[in-house]
Amino acid sequence: MKYFIDTANLDQIKEAYDLGILDGVTTNPSLMAKEGIKGEEAVYNHYKTICEIVENGDVSAEVTAVDFKGIVEQGKKLAAIHKNIVVKVPMIPEGVKAIKWFTDNGIRTNCTLIFSAGQAMIAAKAGAAYVSPFIGRIDDSGWDGIELIQQIANIFAIQGIKTEILAASIRNSLHIIKCAESGANVCTCPLDSILGLTKHPLTDIGLAKFMEDAKKFE
Ligand code: E4P
């Protein structure tokens, strides 16, 4: 499974990259707004900087238009920023049409706001490189997000679908483990959830003891 970081914060992206495990980045309009980036030029420059930090990793940049023409116009501009930009398109009929257009024109897409297997299937059929089921938001609504990952992974395996399952809306480290177990190809995570994978209280206790004993033969 690949590890993406789910943020537009440059310091966090650098920290995850420096860990040596980062495969890519996802952003969305809310994450961009959180960084206080305003205006088309500033937004494009920010995406370019992110692409340069992660070097060979895919960077999802989301369109804000909801009509076919607008999505295509924005997507073309986003894709022109850097070869690693993946155009993030919402799961709506106009979005599906746009994904097909991007596929036919050699532009890779990530279909976002996926909450059902049917949505994932249609996005894949249109040629999306990634589909993004929102695990945490499904859990928040009283359903099981991980079950959706399992269902999509099962369908894609049976049907031989090459679209990658990009588990999104990750809330904690256990989500990441469950996504790996359930067949997600990619997990996009907040930095804390990634760092949480490195932690265990017994590791801390064991390390403290080793450090204490190491002093005896220094
Ligand atoms: C990433 O692609 C999604 O936009 C993001 O994971 C959504 O996360 P949230 O549900 O925490 O906003």
mmCIF file of C-alpha atoms in Angstrom, residues 42-205:
data_model
loop_
_atom_site.group_PDB
_atom_site.id
_atom_site.type_symbol
_atom_site.label_atom_id
_atom_site.label_comp_id
_atom_site.label_asym_id
_atom_site.label_seq_id
_atom_site.Cartn_x
_atom_site.Cartn_y
_atom_site.Cartn_z
ATOM 1 C CA ALA A 42 -0.878 31.502 -5.466
ATOM 2 C CA VAL A 43 -2.818 28.242 -5.606
ATOM 3 C CA TYR A 44 -0.918 27.032 -8.691
ATOM 4 C CA ASN A 45 2.435 28.011 -7.153
ATOM 5 C CA HIS A 46 1.507 26.109 -4.011
ATOM 6 C CA TYR A 47 0.749 22.962 -6.015
ATOM 7 C CA LYS A 48 4.053 23.367 -7.866
ATOM 8 C CA THR A 49 5.940 23.616 -4.563
ATOM 9 C CA ILE A 50 4.188 20.491 -3.250
ATOM 10 C CA CYS A 51 5.118 18.593 -6.435
ATOM 11 C CA GLU A 52 8.744 19.660 -6.049
ATOM 12 C CA ILE A 53 8.850 18.488 -2.411
ATOM 13 C CA VAL A 54 7.521 14.998 -3.153
ATOM 14 C CA GLU A 55 9.533 14.689 -6.385
ATOM 15 C CA ASN A 56 8.088 11.546 -7.978
ATOM 16 C CA GLY A 57 4.857 11.289 -5.979
ATOM 17 C CA ASP A 58 1.386 11.996 -7.317
ATOM 18 C CA VAL A 59 -0.268 15.186 -6.084
ATOM 19 C CA SER A 60 -4.057 15.440 -6.243
ATOM 20 C CA ALA A 61 -5.316 18.945 -7.058
ATOM 21 C CA GLU A 62 -9.073 19.382 -6.870
ATOM 22 C CA VAL A 63 -11.259 21.310 -9.314
ATOM 23 C CA THR A 64 -13.832 23.696 -7.867
ATOM 24 C CA ALA A 65 -16.149 23.731 -10.902
ATOM 25 C CA VAL A 66 -19.162 21.416 -10.996
ATOM 26 C CA ASP A 67 -20.062 21.595 -14.694
ATOM 27 C CA PHE A 68 -18.343 19.562 -17.435
ATOM 28 C CA LYS A 69 -16.855 22.553 -19.262
ATOM 29 C CA GLY A 70 -15.607 24.202 -16.070
ATOM 30 C CA ILE A 71 -14.126 20.963 -14.712
ATOM 31 C CA VAL A 72 -12.290 20.327 -17.994
ATOM 32 C CA GLU A 73 -10.967 23.911 -18.204
ATOM 33 C CA GLN A 74 -9.711 23.868 -14.603
ATOM 34 C CA GLY A 75 -8.362 20.336 -14.894
ATOM 35 C CA LYS A 76 -6.321 21.184 -17.995
ATOM 36 C CA LYS A 77 -4.720 24.126 -16.162
ATOM 37 C CA LEU A 78 -4.014 22.046 -13.057
ATOM 38 C CA ALA A 79 -2.496 19.207 -15.097
ATOM 39 C CA ALA A 80 -0.207 21.706 -16.851
ATOM 40 C CA ILE A 81 1.387 22.751 -13.525
ATOM 41 C CA HIS A 82 3.460 19.566 -13.157
ATOM 42 C CA LYS A 83 3.592 16.052 -14.610
ATOM 43 C CA ASN A 84 2.667 14.544 -11.218
ATOM 44 C CA ILE A 85 -0.585 16.456 -10.805
ATOM 45 C CA VAL A 86 -3.638 14.207 -10.708
ATOM 46 C CA VAL A 87 -6.868 16.125 -11.277
ATOM 47 C CA LYS A 88 -9.319 15.513 -8.467
ATOM 48 C CA VAL A 89 -12.904 15.472 -9.715
ATOM 49 C CA PRO A 90 -16.118 15.138 -7.662
ATOM 50 C CA MET A 91 -18.402 12.130 -8.096
ATOM 51 C CA ILE A 92 -21.265 13.767 -9.949
ATOM 52 C CA PRO A 93 -22.527 12.994 -13.474
ATOM 53 C CA GLU A 94 -20.694 16.042 -14.890
ATOM 54 C CA GLY A 95 -17.595 14.813 -13.072
ATOM 55 C CA VAL A 96 -17.904 11.355 -14.633
ATOM 56 C CA LYS A 97 -18.155 12.944 -18.103
ATOM 57 C CA ALA A 98 -15.073 15.027 -17.337
ATOM 58 C CA ILE A 99 -13.132 11.989 -16.057
ATOM 59 C CA LYS A 100 -13.853 10.247 -19.362
ATOM 60 C CA TRP A 101 -12.655 13.339 -21.244
ATOM 61 C CA PHE A 102 -9.468 13.529 -19.159
ATOM 62 C CA THR A 103 -8.869 9.786 -19.667
ATOM 63 C CA ASP A 104 -9.224 10.162 -23.437
ATOM 64 C CA ASN A 105 -6.802 13.091 -23.350
ATOM 65 C CA GLY A 106 -4.089 11.476 -21.213
ATOM 66 C CA ILE A 107 -4.803 13.348 -17.971
ATOM 67 C CA ARG A 108 -4.963 11.245 -14.813
ATOM 68 C CA THR A 109 -7.827 11.732 -12.367
ATOM 69 C CA ASN A 110 -8.782 10.980 -8.778
ATOM 70 C CA CYS A 111 -12.539 10.730 -8.333
ATOM 71 C CA THR A 112 -13.361 12.146 -4.923
ATOM 72 C CA LEU A 113 -16.354 12.059 -2.559
ATOM 73 C CA ILE A 114 -16.938 8.327 -3.054
ATOM 74 C CA PHE A 115 -19.406 6.869 -0.559
ATOM 75 C CA SER A 116 -20.656 3.732 -2.340
ATOM 76 C CA ALA A 117 -19.358 0.846 -4.433
ATOM 77 C CA GLY A 118 -21.546 1.959 -7.358
ATOM 78 C CA GLN A 119 -19.869 5.361 -7.413
ATOM 79 C CA ALA A 120 -16.439 3.703 -7.412
ATOM 80 C CA MET A 121 -17.472 1.408 -10.280
ATOM 81 C CA ILE A 122 -18.706 4.256 -12.484
ATOM 82 C CA ALA A 123 -15.606 6.373 -11.833
ATOM 83 C CA ALA A 124 -13.412 3.388 -12.691
ATOM 84 C CA LYS A 125 -15.413 2.748 -15.860
ATOM 85 C CA ALA A 126 -14.783 6.349 -16.939
ATOM 86 C CA GLY A 127 -11.065 5.695 -16.485
ATOM 87 C CA ALA A 128 -10.213 7.307 -13.135
ATOM 88 C CA ALA A 129 -6.672 6.468 -12.008
ATOM 89 C CA TYR A 130 -7.865 6.619 -8.384
ATOM 90 C CA VAL A 131 -11.178 6.487 -6.545
ATOM 91 C CA SER A 132 -11.319 8.073 -3.082
ATOM 92 C CA PRO A 133 -13.778 6.479 -0.634
ATOM 93 C CA PHE A 134 -14.142 8.701 2.476
ATOM 94 C CA ILE A 135 -13.715 6.269 5.374
ATOM 95 C CA GLY A 136 -13.958 8.668 8.314
ATOM 96 C CA ARG A 137 -17.024 10.503 7.043
ATOM 97 C CA ILE A 138 -18.794 7.155 6.518
ATOM 98 C CA ASP A 139 -17.917 6.111 10.083
ATOM 99 C CA ASP A 140 -19.161 9.515 11.315
ATOM 100 C CA SER A 141 -22.534 8.824 9.718
ATOM 101 C CA GLY A 142 -22.923 5.495 11.513
ATOM 102 C CA TRP A 143 -21.838 3.189 8.662
ATOM 103 C CA ASP A 144 -18.583 1.245 8.344
ATOM 104 C CA GLY A 145 -16.065 2.896 6.033
ATOM 105 C CA ILE A 146 -13.718 -0.072 6.063
ATOM 106 C CA GLU A 147 -16.513 -2.346 4.787
ATOM 107 C CA LEU A 148 -16.751 -0.075 1.734
ATOM 108 C CA ILE A 149 -13.024 -0.488 1.063
ATOM 109 C CA GLN A 150 -13.428 -4.274 1.272
ATOM 110 C CA GLN A 151 -16.422 -4.217 -1.085
ATOM 111 C CA ILE A 152 -14.718 -2.044 -3.695
ATOM 112 C CA ALA A 153 -11.493 -4.082 -3.463
ATOM 113 C CA ASN A 154 -13.499 -7.276 -3.973
ATOM 114 C CA ILE A 155 -15.360 -5.902 -6.997
ATOM 115 C CA PHE A 156 -12.198 -4.477 -8.587
ATOM 116 C CA ALA A 157 -10.398 -7.817 -8.109
ATOM 117 C CA ILE A 158 -13.280 -9.863 -9.593
ATOM 118 C CA GLN A 159 -13.643 -7.470 -12.526
ATOM 119 C CA GLY A 160 -9.927 -6.964 -13.115
ATOM 120 C CA ILE A 161 -10.286 -3.189 -12.675
ATOM 121 C CA LYS A 162 -6.955 -1.367 -12.568
ATOM 122 C CA THR A 163 -8.211 1.853 -10.888
ATOM 123 C CA GLU A 164 -6.464 2.276 -7.551
ATOM 124 C CA ILE A 165 -8.465 2.500 -4.327
ATOM 125 C CA LEU A 166 -7.263 5.583 -2.457
ATOM 126 C CA ALA A 167 -8.697 5.422 1.051
ATOM 127 C CA ALA A 168 -9.374 8.984 2.236
ATOM 128 C CA SER A 169 -10.844 10.780 5.247
ATOM 129 C CA ILE A 170 -8.558 8.834 7.556
ATOM 130 C CA ARG A 171 -9.029 9.655 11.232
ATOM 131 C CA ASN A 172 -6.469 7.487 13.040
ATOM 132 C CA SER A 173 -3.666 4.944 12.709
ATOM 133 C CA LEU A 174 -6.020 1.982 13.055
ATOM 134 C CA HIS A 175 -7.837 3.172 9.931
ATOM 135 C CA ILE A 176 -4.545 2.884 8.030
ATOM 136 C CA ILE A 177 -3.951 -0.677 9.241
ATOM 137 C CA LYS A 178 -7.536 -1.672 8.408
ATOM 138 C CA CYS A 179 -7.251 -0.090 4.948
ATOM 139 C CA ALA A 180 -4.102 -2.129 4.243
ATOM 140 C CA GLU A 181 -5.875 -5.261 5.457
ATOM 141 C CA SER A 182 -8.908 -4.494 3.281
ATOM 142 C CA GLY A 183 -7.112 -4.089 -0.032
ATOM 143 C CA ALA A 184 -6.689 -0.315 -0.389
ATOM 144 C CA ASN A 185 -3.900 0.519 -2.836
ATOM 145 C CA VAL A 186 -3.248 3.905 -1.258
ATOM 146 C CA CYS A 187 -4.101 5.495 2.059
ATOM 147 C CA THR A 188 -4.054 9.291 2.335
ATOM 148 C CA CYS A 189 -3.546 10.278 5.940
ATOM 149 C CA PRO A 190 -3.051 13.221 8.278
ATOM 150 C CA LEU A 191 0.557 13.407 9.541
ATOM 151 C CA ASP A 192 -0.488 12.419 13.089
ATOM 152 C CA SER A 193 -2.051 9.169 11.864
ATOM 153 C CA ILE A 194 1.134 8.289 9.948
ATOM 154 C CA LEU A 195 3.338 9.077 12.956
ATOM 155 C CA GLY A 196 0.935 7.120 15.168
ATOM 156 C CA LEU A 197 2.007 3.973 13.294
ATOM 157 C CA THR A 198 5.502 4.340 14.776
ATOM 158 C CA LYS A 199 4.266 4.505 18.369
ATOM 159 C CA HIS A 200 3.700 1.887 21.064
ATOM 160 C CA PRO A 201 3.969 2.365 24.851
ATOM 161 C CA LEU A 202 6.011 -0.852 25.192
ATOM 162 C CA THR A 203 8.502 0.553 22.667
ATOM 163 C CA ASP A 204 8.910 3.657 24.852
ATOM 164 C CA ILE A 205 9.298 1.577 28.042
#
